[in-house]
PDB file of C-alpha atoms in Angstrom:
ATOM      1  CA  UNK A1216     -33.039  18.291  27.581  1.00 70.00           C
ATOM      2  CA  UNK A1217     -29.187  17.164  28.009  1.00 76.00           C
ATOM      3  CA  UNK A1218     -27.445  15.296  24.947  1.00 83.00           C
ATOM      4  CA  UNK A1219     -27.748  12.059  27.087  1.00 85.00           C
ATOM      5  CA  UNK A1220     -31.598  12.103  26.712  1.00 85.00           C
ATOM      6  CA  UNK A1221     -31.238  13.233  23.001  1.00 90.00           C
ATOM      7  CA  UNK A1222     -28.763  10.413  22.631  1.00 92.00           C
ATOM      8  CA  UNK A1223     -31.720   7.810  23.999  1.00 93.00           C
ATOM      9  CA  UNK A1224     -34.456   9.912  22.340  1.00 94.00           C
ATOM     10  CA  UNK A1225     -32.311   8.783  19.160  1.00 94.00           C
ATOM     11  CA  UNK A1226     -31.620   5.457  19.762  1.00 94.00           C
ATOM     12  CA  UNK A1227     -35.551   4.637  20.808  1.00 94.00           C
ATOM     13  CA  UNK A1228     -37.066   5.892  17.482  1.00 95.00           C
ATOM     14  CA  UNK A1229     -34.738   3.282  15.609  1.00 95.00           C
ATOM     15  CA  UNK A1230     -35.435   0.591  18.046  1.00 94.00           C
ATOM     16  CA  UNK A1231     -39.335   1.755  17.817  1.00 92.00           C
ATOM     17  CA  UNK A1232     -38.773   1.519  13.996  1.00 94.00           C
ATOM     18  CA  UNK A1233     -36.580  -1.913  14.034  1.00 94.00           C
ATOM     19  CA  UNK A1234     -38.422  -3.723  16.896  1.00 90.00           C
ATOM     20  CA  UNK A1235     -40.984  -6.439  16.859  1.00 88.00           C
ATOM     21  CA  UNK A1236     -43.016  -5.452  20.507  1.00 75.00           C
ATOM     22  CA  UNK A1237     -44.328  -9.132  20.502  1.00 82.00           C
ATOM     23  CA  UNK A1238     -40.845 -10.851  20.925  1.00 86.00           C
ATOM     24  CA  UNK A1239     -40.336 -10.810  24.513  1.00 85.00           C
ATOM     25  CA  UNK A1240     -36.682  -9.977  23.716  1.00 88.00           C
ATOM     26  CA  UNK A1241     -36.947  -6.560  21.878  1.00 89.00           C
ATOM     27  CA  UNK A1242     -39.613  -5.599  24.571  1.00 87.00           C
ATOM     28  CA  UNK A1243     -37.227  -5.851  27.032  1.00 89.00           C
ATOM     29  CA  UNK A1244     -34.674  -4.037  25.009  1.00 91.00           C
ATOM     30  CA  UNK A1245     -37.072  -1.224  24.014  1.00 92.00           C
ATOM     31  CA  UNK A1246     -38.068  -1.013  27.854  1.00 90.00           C
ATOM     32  CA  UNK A1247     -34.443  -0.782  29.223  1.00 92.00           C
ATOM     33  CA  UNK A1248     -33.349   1.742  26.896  1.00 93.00           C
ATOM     34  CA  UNK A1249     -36.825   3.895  27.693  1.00 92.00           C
ATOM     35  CA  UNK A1250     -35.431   3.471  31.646  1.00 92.00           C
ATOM     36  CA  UNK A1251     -32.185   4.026  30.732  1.00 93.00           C
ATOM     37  CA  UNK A1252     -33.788   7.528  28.902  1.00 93.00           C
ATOM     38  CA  UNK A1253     -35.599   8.094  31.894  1.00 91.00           C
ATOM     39  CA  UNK A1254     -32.474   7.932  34.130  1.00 91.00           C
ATOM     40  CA  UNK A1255     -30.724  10.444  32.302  1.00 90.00           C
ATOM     41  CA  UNK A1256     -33.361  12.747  32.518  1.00 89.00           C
ATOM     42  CA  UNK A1257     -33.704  12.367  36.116  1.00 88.00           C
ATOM     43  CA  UNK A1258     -30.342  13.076  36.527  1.00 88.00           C
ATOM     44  CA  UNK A1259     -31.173  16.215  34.708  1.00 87.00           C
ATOM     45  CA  UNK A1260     -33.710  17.331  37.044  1.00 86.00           C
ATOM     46  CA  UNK A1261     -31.723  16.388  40.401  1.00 86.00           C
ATOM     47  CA  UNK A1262     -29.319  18.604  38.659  1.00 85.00           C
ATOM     48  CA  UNK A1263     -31.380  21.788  38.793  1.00 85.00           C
ATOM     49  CA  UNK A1264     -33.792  20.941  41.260  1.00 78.00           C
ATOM     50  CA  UNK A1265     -31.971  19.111  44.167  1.00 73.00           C
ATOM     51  CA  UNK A1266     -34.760  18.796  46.594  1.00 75.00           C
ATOM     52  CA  UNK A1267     -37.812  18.849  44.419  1.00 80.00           C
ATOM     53  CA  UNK A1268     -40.135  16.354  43.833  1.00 86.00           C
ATOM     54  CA  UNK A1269     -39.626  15.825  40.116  1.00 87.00           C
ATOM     55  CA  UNK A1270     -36.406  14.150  40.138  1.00 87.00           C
ATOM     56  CA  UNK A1271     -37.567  11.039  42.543  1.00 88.00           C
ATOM     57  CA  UNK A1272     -41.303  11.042  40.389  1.00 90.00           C
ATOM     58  CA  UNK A1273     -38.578  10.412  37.106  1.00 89.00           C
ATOM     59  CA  UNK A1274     -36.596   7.933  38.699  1.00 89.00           C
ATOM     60  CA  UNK A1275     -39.508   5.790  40.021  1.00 92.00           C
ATOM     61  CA  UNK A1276     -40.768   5.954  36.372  1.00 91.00           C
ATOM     62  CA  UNK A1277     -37.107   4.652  35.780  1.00 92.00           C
ATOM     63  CA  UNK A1278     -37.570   2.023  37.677  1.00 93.00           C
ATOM     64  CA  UNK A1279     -41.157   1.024  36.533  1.00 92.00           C
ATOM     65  CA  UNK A1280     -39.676   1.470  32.701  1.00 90.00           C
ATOM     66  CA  UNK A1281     -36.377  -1.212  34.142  1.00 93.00           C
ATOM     67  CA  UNK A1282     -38.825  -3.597  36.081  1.00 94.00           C
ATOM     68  CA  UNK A1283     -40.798  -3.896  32.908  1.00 90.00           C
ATOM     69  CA  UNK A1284     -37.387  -4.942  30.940  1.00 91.00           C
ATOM     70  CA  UNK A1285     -36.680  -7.785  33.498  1.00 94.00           C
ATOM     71  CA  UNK A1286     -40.233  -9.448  33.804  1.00 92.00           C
ATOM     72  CA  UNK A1287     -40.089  -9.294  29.829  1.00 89.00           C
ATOM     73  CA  UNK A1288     -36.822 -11.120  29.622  1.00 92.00           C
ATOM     74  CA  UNK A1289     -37.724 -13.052  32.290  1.00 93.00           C
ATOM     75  CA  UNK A1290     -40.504 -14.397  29.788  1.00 91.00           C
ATOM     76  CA  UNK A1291     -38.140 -14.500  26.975  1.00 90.00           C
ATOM     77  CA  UNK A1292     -35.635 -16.839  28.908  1.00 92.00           C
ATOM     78  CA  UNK A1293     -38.619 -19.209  30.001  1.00 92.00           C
ATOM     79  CA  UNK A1294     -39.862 -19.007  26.673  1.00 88.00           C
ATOM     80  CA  UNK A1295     -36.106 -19.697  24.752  1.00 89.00           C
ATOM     81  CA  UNK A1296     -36.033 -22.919  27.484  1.00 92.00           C
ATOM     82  CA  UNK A1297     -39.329 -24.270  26.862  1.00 90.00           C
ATOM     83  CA  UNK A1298     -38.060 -24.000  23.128  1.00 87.00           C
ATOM     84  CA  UNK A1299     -35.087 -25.751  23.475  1.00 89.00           C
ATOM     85  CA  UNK A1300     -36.332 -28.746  25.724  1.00 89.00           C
ATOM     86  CA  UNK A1301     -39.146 -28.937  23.281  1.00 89.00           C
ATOM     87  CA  UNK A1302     -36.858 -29.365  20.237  1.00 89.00           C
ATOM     88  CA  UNK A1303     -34.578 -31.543  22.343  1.00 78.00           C
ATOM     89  CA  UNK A1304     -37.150 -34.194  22.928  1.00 72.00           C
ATOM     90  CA  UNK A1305     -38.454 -33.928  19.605  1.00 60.00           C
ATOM     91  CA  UNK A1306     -40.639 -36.815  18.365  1.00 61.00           C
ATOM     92  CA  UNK A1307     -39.776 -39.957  18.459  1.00 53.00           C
TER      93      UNK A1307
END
């Protein structure tokens, strides 16, 4: 494992520790820095293993980890919106 993927490996246990997985927001943070993990050690692999297999299966787990970080944000945004017209209408 290269110092980039110990690097993530560190920074995920203190998100793990520090994150609430209900708020759509630190899912999506969690899940980008898991893809981000996931690219390095794909790199890695392409590194040693140029035309095998096992450096595409990582990066398409990449990508599922990075696809999962933009449909939670997506909710997040929706969700902060829906907040903020609710609290602009208010009641009158």
């Amino acid at each position: 494992m290269t110092a980039r993927a110990r690097l993530f490996d560190d920074l995920l246990a203190e998100l793990h520790a520090a994150a609430d997985r209900g708020d759509a927001l630190d899912h999506a943070l969690v899940t980008a820095v898991e893809g981000a993990r996931m690219i390095a050690v794909a790199a890695e692999a392409a590194e040693t293993d140029r035309f095998g297999s096992k450096p595409v299966e990582l990066a398409r787990e990449a990508l599922g980890a990075l696809r999962a970080s933009v449909v939670a944000a997506t909710v997040s945004v929706r969700s902060l919106e829906d907040r903020r017209r609710t609290q602009a209408v208010g009641p009158r």
